[in-house]
JSON list of C-alpha atoms in Angstrom, two decimals:
[
{"chain": "A", "resi": 1, "resn": "MET", "atom": "CA", "xyz": [37.65, 65.92, 4.18]},
{"chain": "A", "resi": 2, "resn": "LYS", "atom": "CA", "xyz": [36.56, 62.50, 2.74]},
{"chain": "A", "resi": 3, "resn": "ALA", "atom": "CA", "xyz": [35.41, 61.62, 6.51]},
{"chain": "A", "resi": 4, "resn": "LEU", "atom": "CA", "xyz": [33.18, 64.58, 6.71]},
{"chain": "A", "resi": 5, "resn": "GLN", "atom": "CA", "xyz": [31.63, 63.84, 3.34]},
{"chain": "A", "resi": 6, "resn": "ASN", "atom": "CA", "xyz": [30.99, 60.21, 4.37]},
{"chain": "A", "resi": 7, "resn": "SER", "atom": "CA", "xyz": [29.58, 61.33, 7.65]},
{"chain": "A", "resi": 8, "resn": "MET", "atom": "CA", "xyz": [27.23, 63.93, 5.84]},
{"chain": "A", "resi": 9, "resn": "LEU", "atom": "CA", "xyz": [26.23, 61.08, 3.42]},
{"chain": "A", "resi": 10, "resn": "ILE", "atom": "CA", "xyz": [25.24, 58.78, 6.14]},
{"chain": "A", "resi": 11, "resn": "LEU", "atom": "CA", "xyz": [23.41, 61.50, 8.00]},
{"chain": "A", "resi": 12, "resn": "PHE", "atom": "CA", "xyz": [21.36, 62.31, 4.87]},
{"chain": "A", "resi": 13, "resn": "LEU", "atom": "CA", "xyz": [20.63, 58.76, 4.38]},
{"chain": "A", "resi": 14, "resn": "GLY", "atom": "CA", "xyz": [19.47, 58.14, 7.93]},
{"chain": "A", "resi": 15, "resn": "ILE", "atom": "CA", "xyz": [17.22, 61.22, 7.86]},
{"chain": "A", "resi": 16, "resn": "SER", "atom": "CA", "xyz": [15.68, 60.09, 4.32]},
{"chain": "A", "resi": 17, "resn": "ILE", "atom": "CA", "xyz": [15.11, 56.66, 5.65]},
{"chain": "A", "resi": 18, "resn": "SER", "atom": "CA", "xyz": [13.65, 57.72, 8.72]},
{"chain": "A", "resi": 19, "resn": "MET", "atom": "CA", "xyz": [11.23, 60.31, 6.65]},
{"chain": "A", "resi": 20, "resn": "LEU", "atom": "CA", "xyz": [10.13, 57.37, 4.48]},
{"chain": "A", "resi": 21, "resn": "ALA", "atom": "CA", "xyz": [9.38, 55.16, 7.29]},
{"chain": "A", "resi": 22, "resn": "GLN", "atom": "CA", "xyz": [6.57, 57.49, 8.37]},
{"chain": "A", "resi": 23, "resn": "PRO", "atom": "CA", "xyz": [2.96, 56.34, 7.68]},
{"chain": "A", "resi": 24, "resn": "PRO", "atom": "CA", "xyz": [1.61, 58.10, 4.56]},
{"chain": "A", "resi": 25, "resn": "GLY", "atom": "CA", "xyz": [-0.84, 61.00, 5.50]},
{"chain": "A", "resi": 26, "resn": "GLY", "atom": "CA", "xyz": [0.09, 60.96, 9.00]},
{"chain": "A", "resi": 27, "resn": "GLY", "atom": "CA", "xyz": [-2.86, 58.76, 9.90]},
{"chain": "A", "resi": 28, "resn": "ARG", "atom": "CA", "xyz": [-2.91, 55.99, 12.39]},
{"chain": "A", "resi": 29, "resn": "GLY", "atom": "CA", "xyz": [-1.59, 52.60, 10.92]},
{"chain": "A", "resi": 30, "resn": "GLY", "atom": "CA", "xyz": [-0.83, 54.29, 7.59]},
{"chain": "A", "resi": 31, "resn": "ARG", "atom": "CA", "xyz": [-4.55, 55.42, 6.88]},
{"chain": "A", "resi": 32, "resn": "PRO", "atom": "CA", "xyz": [-4.59, 59.01, 5.65]},
{"chain": "A", "resi": 33, "resn": "GLY", "atom": "CA", "xyz": [-7.86, 59.61, 7.43]},
{"chain": "A", "resi": 34, "resn": "GLY", "atom": "CA", "xyz": [-7.01, 57.84, 10.64]},
{"chain": "A", "resi": 35, "resn": "GLY", "atom": "CA", "xyz": [-8.70, 54.71, 12.00]},
{"chain": "A", "resi": 36, "resn": "PRO", "atom": "CA", "xyz": [-12.40, 53.32, 12.14]},
{"chain": "A", "resi": 37, "resn": "GLU", "atom": "CA", "xyz": [-13.10, 55.63, 15.01]},
{"chain": "A", "resi": 38, "resn": "GLN", "atom": "CA", "xyz": [-12.19, 58.70, 13.03]},
{"chain": "A", "resi": 39, "resn": "MET", "atom": "CA", "xyz": [-13.90, 57.61, 10.09]},
{"chain": "A", "resi": 40, "resn": "ILE", "atom": "CA", "xyz": [-17.27, 57.08, 11.99]},
{"chain": "A", "resi": 41, "resn": "GLU", "atom": "CA", "xyz": [-16.87, 60.47, 13.70]},
{"chain": "A", "resi": 42, "resn": "ARG", "atom": "CA", "xyz": [-16.40, 62.18, 10.46]},
{"chain": "A", "resi": 43, "resn": "GLU", "atom": "CA", "xyz": [-19.39, 60.50, 9.08]},
{"chain": "A", "resi": 44, "resn": "LYS", "atom": "CA", "xyz": [-21.40, 61.45, 12.09]},
{"chain": "A", "resi": 45, "resn": "GLN", "atom": "CA", "xyz": [-20.29, 65.13, 11.91]},
{"chain": "A", "resi": 46, "resn": "THR", "atom": "CA", "xyz": [-20.99, 65.35, 8.26]},
{"chain": "A", "resi": 47, "resn": "LEU", "atom": "CA", "xyz": [-24.38, 63.96, 8.74]},
{"chain": "A", "resi": 48, "resn": "TYR", "atom": "CA", "xyz": [-25.14, 66.73, 11.57]},
{"chain": "A", "resi": 49, "resn": "SER", "atom": "CA", "xyz": [-23.77, 69.34, 9.55]},
{"chain": "A", "resi": 50, "resn": "LYS", "atom": "CA", "xyz": [-25.81, 68.44, 6.34]},
{"chain": "A", "resi": 51, "resn": "VAL", "atom": "CA", "xyz": [-29.22, 67.64, 8.22]},
{"chain": "A", "resi": 52, "resn": "GLU", "atom": "CA", "xyz": [-29.89, 70.85, 9.99]},
{"chain": "A", "resi": 53, "resn": "ASP", "atom": "CA", "xyz": [-33.28, 69.95, 11.18]},
{"chain": "A", "resi": 54, "resn": "LEU", "atom": "CA", "xyz": [-32.20, 67.02, 13.57]},
{"chain": "A", "resi": 55, "resn": "THR", "atom": "CA", "xyz": [-34.04, 67.03, 16.82]},
{"chain": "A", "resi": 56, "resn": "ASP", "atom": "CA", "xyz": [-32.14, 66.32, 20.16]},
{"chain": "A", "resi": 57, "resn": "ASP", "atom": "CA", "xyz": [-33.85, 62.98, 20.37]},
{"chain": "A", "resi": 58, "resn": "GLN", "atom": "CA", "xyz": [-32.49, 61.99, 16.90]},
{"chain": "A", "resi": 59, "resn": "LYS", "atom": "CA", "xyz": [-29.06, 63.08, 17.93]},
{"chain": "A", "resi": 60, "resn": "LEU", "atom": "CA", "xyz": [-29.15, 60.91, 20.95]},
{"chain": "A", "resi": 61, "resn": "LEU", "atom": "CA", "xyz": [-30.28, 58.05, 19.19]},
{"chain": "A", "resi": 62, "resn": "LEU", "atom": "CA", "xyz": [-27.78, 58.50, 16.33]},
{"chain": "A", "resi": 63, "resn": "ASP", "atom": "CA", "xyz": [-24.90, 59.03, 18.76]},
{"chain": "A", "resi": 64, "resn": "GLY", "atom": "CA", "xyz": [-25.95, 55.58, 20.23]},
{"chain": "A", "resi": 65, "resn": "ILE", "atom": "CA", "xyz": [-25.96, 53.89, 16.65]},
{"chain": "A", "resi": 66, "resn": "TYR", "atom": "CA", "xyz": [-22.65, 55.38, 15.86]},
{"chain": "A", "resi": 67, "resn": "ALA", "atom": "CA", "xyz": [-21.13, 54.50, 19.16]},
{"chain": "A", "resi": 68, "resn": "GLU", "atom": "CA", "xyz": [-22.37, 50.79, 18.94]},
{"chain": "A", "resi": 69, "resn": "PHE", "atom": "CA", "xyz": [-21.28, 50.73, 15.26]},
{"chain": "A", "resi": 70, "resn": "ALA", "atom": "CA", "xyz": [-17.84, 51.59, 16.34]},
{"chain": "A", "resi": 71, "resn": "VAL", "atom": "CA", "xyz": [-17.68, 49.03, 19.02]},
{"chain": "A", "resi": 72, "resn": "THR", "atom": "CA", "xyz": [-18.97, 46.22, 16.53]},
{"chain": "A", "resi": 73, "resn": "LEU", "atom": "CA", "xyz": [-16.81, 47.42, 13.72]},
{"chain": "A", "resi": 74, "resn": "GLN", "atom": "CA", "xyz": [-13.77, 47.19, 16.18]},
{"chain": "A", "resi": 75, "resn": "GLU", "atom": "CA", "xyz": [-14.49, 43.72, 17.25]},
{"chain": "A", "resi": 76, "resn": "SER", "atom": "CA", "xyz": [-15.28, 42.60, 13.71]},
{"chain": "A", "resi": 77, "resn": "MET", "atom": "CA", "xyz": [-12.01, 43.96, 12.39]},
{"chain": "A", "resi": 78, "resn": "GLU", "atom": "CA", "xyz": [-10.18, 41.99, 15.06]},
{"chain": "A", "resi": 79, "resn": "GLU", "atom": "CA", "xyz": [-12.02, 38.80, 14.11]},
{"chain": "A", "resi": 80, "resn": "MET", "atom": "CA", "xyz": [-11.31, 39.49, 10.38]},
{"chain": "A", "resi": 81, "resn": "ARG", "atom": "CA", "xyz": [-7.88, 40.01, 10.68]},
{"chain": "A", "resi": 82, "resn": "GLN", "atom": "CA", "xyz": [-7.60, 36.42, 11.38]},
{"chain": "A", "resi": 83, "resn": "SER", "atom": "CA", "xyz": [-9.23, 35.76, 8.03]},
{"chain": "A", "resi": 84, "resn": "THR", "atom": "CA", "xyz": [-7.46, 35.63, 4.69]},
{"chain": "A", "resi": 85, "resn": "ASP", "atom": "CA", "xyz": [-10.59, 35.43, 2.71]},
{"chain": "A", "resi": 86, "resn": "ARG", "atom": "CA", "xyz": [-11.24, 39.05, 1.31]},
{"chain": "A", "resi": 87, "resn": "GLU", "atom": "CA", "xyz": [-14.63, 38.24, 0.06]},
{"chain": "A", "resi": 88, "resn": "SER", "atom": "CA", "xyz": [-16.02, 37.03, 3.39]},
{"chain": "A", "resi": 89, "resn": "ARG", "atom": "CA", "xyz": [-14.41, 40.09, 5.00]},
{"chain": "A", "resi": 90, "resn": "ARG", "atom": "CA", "xyz": [-16.13, 42.35, 2.52]},
{"chain": "A", "resi": 91, "resn": "GLU", "atom": "CA", "xyz": [-19.55, 40.63, 3.09]},
{"chain": "A", "resi": 92, "resn": "LYS", "atom": "CA", "xyz": [-19.26, 41.09, 6.93]},
{"chain": "A", "resi": 93, "resn": "MET", "atom": "CA", "xyz": [-18.30, 44.78, 6.56]},
{"chain": "A", "resi": 94, "resn": "GLU", "atom": "CA", "xyz": [-21.21, 45.27, 4.25]},
{"chain": "A", "resi": 95, "resn": "ALA", "atom": "CA", "xyz": [-23.62, 43.52, 6.50]},
{"chain": "A", "resi": 96, "resn": "LEU", "atom": "CA", "xyz": [-22.60, 45.84, 9.17]},
{"chain": "A", "resi": 97, "resn": "ARG", "atom": "CA", "xyz": [-22.93, 48.95, 7.20]},
{"chain": "A", "resi": 98, "resn": "LYS", "atom": "CA", "xyz": [-26.27, 47.83, 6.13]},
{"chain": "A", "resi": 99, "resn": "GLU", "atom": "CA", "xyz": [-27.45, 47.16, 9.70]},
{"chain": "A", "resi": 100, "resn": "LYS", "atom": "CA", "xyz": [-26.23, 50.58, 10.66]},
{"chain": "A", "resi": 101, "resn": "ASP", "atom": "CA", "xyz": [-27.99, 52.08, 7.52]},
{"chain": "A", "resi": 102, "resn": "GLU", "atom": "CA", "xyz": [-31.42, 50.38, 8.65]},
{"chain": "A", "resi": 103, "resn": "LEU", "atom": "CA", "xyz": [-30.94, 51.63, 12.26]},
{"chain": "A", "resi": 104, "resn": "ILE", "atom": "CA", "xyz": [-30.33, 55.18, 10.97]},
{"chain": "A", "resi": 105, "resn": "ALA", "atom": "CA", "xyz": [-33.52, 55.03, 8.50]},
{"chain": "A", "resi": 106, "resn": "ASP", "atom": "CA", "xyz": [-35.50, 54.26, 11.55]},
{"chain": "A", "resi": 107, "resn": "VAL", "atom": "CA", "xyz": [-34.47, 57.38, 13.19]},
{"chain": "A", "resi": 108, "resn": "LEU", "atom": "CA", "xyz": [-34.48, 59.72, 10.33]},
{"chain": "A", "resi": 109, "resn": "ASN", "atom": "CA", "xyz": [-37.34, 61.08, 8.49]},
{"chain": "A", "resi": 110, "resn": "GLU", "atom": "CA", "xyz": [-37.64, 60.53, 4.67]},
{"chain": "A", "resi": 111, "resn": "ASP", "atom": "CA", "xyz": [-35.89, 63.88, 3.48]},
{"chain": "A", "resi": 112, "resn": "GLN", "atom": "CA", "xyz": [-33.30, 63.43, 6.12]},
{"chain": "A", "resi": 113, "resn": "PHE", "atom": "CA", "xyz": [-32.48, 59.86, 5.11]},
{"chain": "A", "resi": 114, "resn": "LYS", "atom": "CA", "xyz": [-32.11, 60.97, 1.47]},
{"chain": "A", "resi": 115, "resn": "ILE", "atom": "CA", "xyz": [-29.36, 63.22, 2.59]},
{"chain": "A", "resi": 116, "resn": "TYR", "atom": "CA", "xyz": [-27.68, 60.49, 4.78]},
{"chain": "A", "resi": 117, "resn": "GLU", "atom": "CA", "xyz": [-27.92, 58.18, 1.65]},
{"chain": "A", "resi": 118, "resn": "SER", "atom": "CA", "xyz": [-26.22, 60.87, -0.67]},
{"chain": "A", "resi": 119, "resn": "ILE", "atom": "CA", "xyz": [-23.45, 61.25, 2.20]},
{"chain": "A", "resi": 120, "resn": "SER", "atom": "CA", "xyz": [-23.11, 57.41, 2.05]},
{"chain": "A", "resi": 121, "resn": "ARG", "atom": "CA", "xyz": [-23.02, 57.15, -1.59]},
{"chain": "A", "resi": 122, "resn": "THR", "atom": "CA", "xyz": [-20.13, 59.87, -1.98]},
{"chain": "A", "resi": 123, "resn": "ARG", "atom": "CA", "xyz": [-18.15, 58.11, 0.80]},
{"chain": "A", "resi": 124, "resn": "ARG", "atom": "CA", "xyz": [-18.47, 54.64, -0.79]},
{"chain": "A", "resi": 125, "resn": "GLU", "atom": "CA", "xyz": [-17.63, 56.09, -4.20]},
{"chain": "A", "resi": 126, "resn": "ARG", "atom": "CA", "xyz": [-14.68, 57.74, -2.68]},
{"chain": "A", "resi": 127, "resn": "ARG", "atom": "CA", "xyz": [-13.42, 54.39, -1.02]},
{"chain": "A", "resi": 128, "resn": "ASP", "atom": "CA", "xyz": [-14.02, 52.39, -4.27]},
{"chain": "A", "resi": 129, "resn": "ASP", "atom": "CA", "xyz": [-11.78, 55.01, -6.06]},
{"chain": "A", "resi": 130, "resn": "ASP", "atom": "CA", "xyz": [-9.17, 54.61, -3.38]},
{"chain": "A", "resi": 131, "resn": "ASP", "atom": "CA", "xyz": [-9.36, 50.94, -3.60]},
{"chain": "A", "resi": 132, "resn": "GLY", "atom": "CA", "xyz": [-8.96, 50.99, -7.34]},
{"chain": "A", "resi": 133, "resn": "LYS", "atom": "CA", "xyz": [-5.88, 53.05, -7.12]},
{"chain": "A", "resi": 134, "resn": "ASN", "atom": "CA", "xyz": [-4.16, 50.39, -4.91]}
]
């Protein structure tokens, strides 16, 4: 009887530990929303759903901007992993975002860009809130 109880306890602990070892939110690398590629794709799809009057040419240009941003972001993140200076990493990320925003501003008209800015502002506020919780 004691052996059965010990076996059950070990089984329970093993299951509990394996469940705790899973990344939170089921995302890649412990990120609830997935990695950078998923974040960029969500942003693009949000833009496409909110700005209903995008032309095919605008979508083509935006697809290119987002694809290039994904590649550049991935390369930059690999470089930044080598750095321990949080402030320099933040500055590099901000410069990448600013460059993307400027390219998108060139593609969208004024009203469309206001919608994009609203989406970006909401995303930034959410990210800043998440950073404050950690």
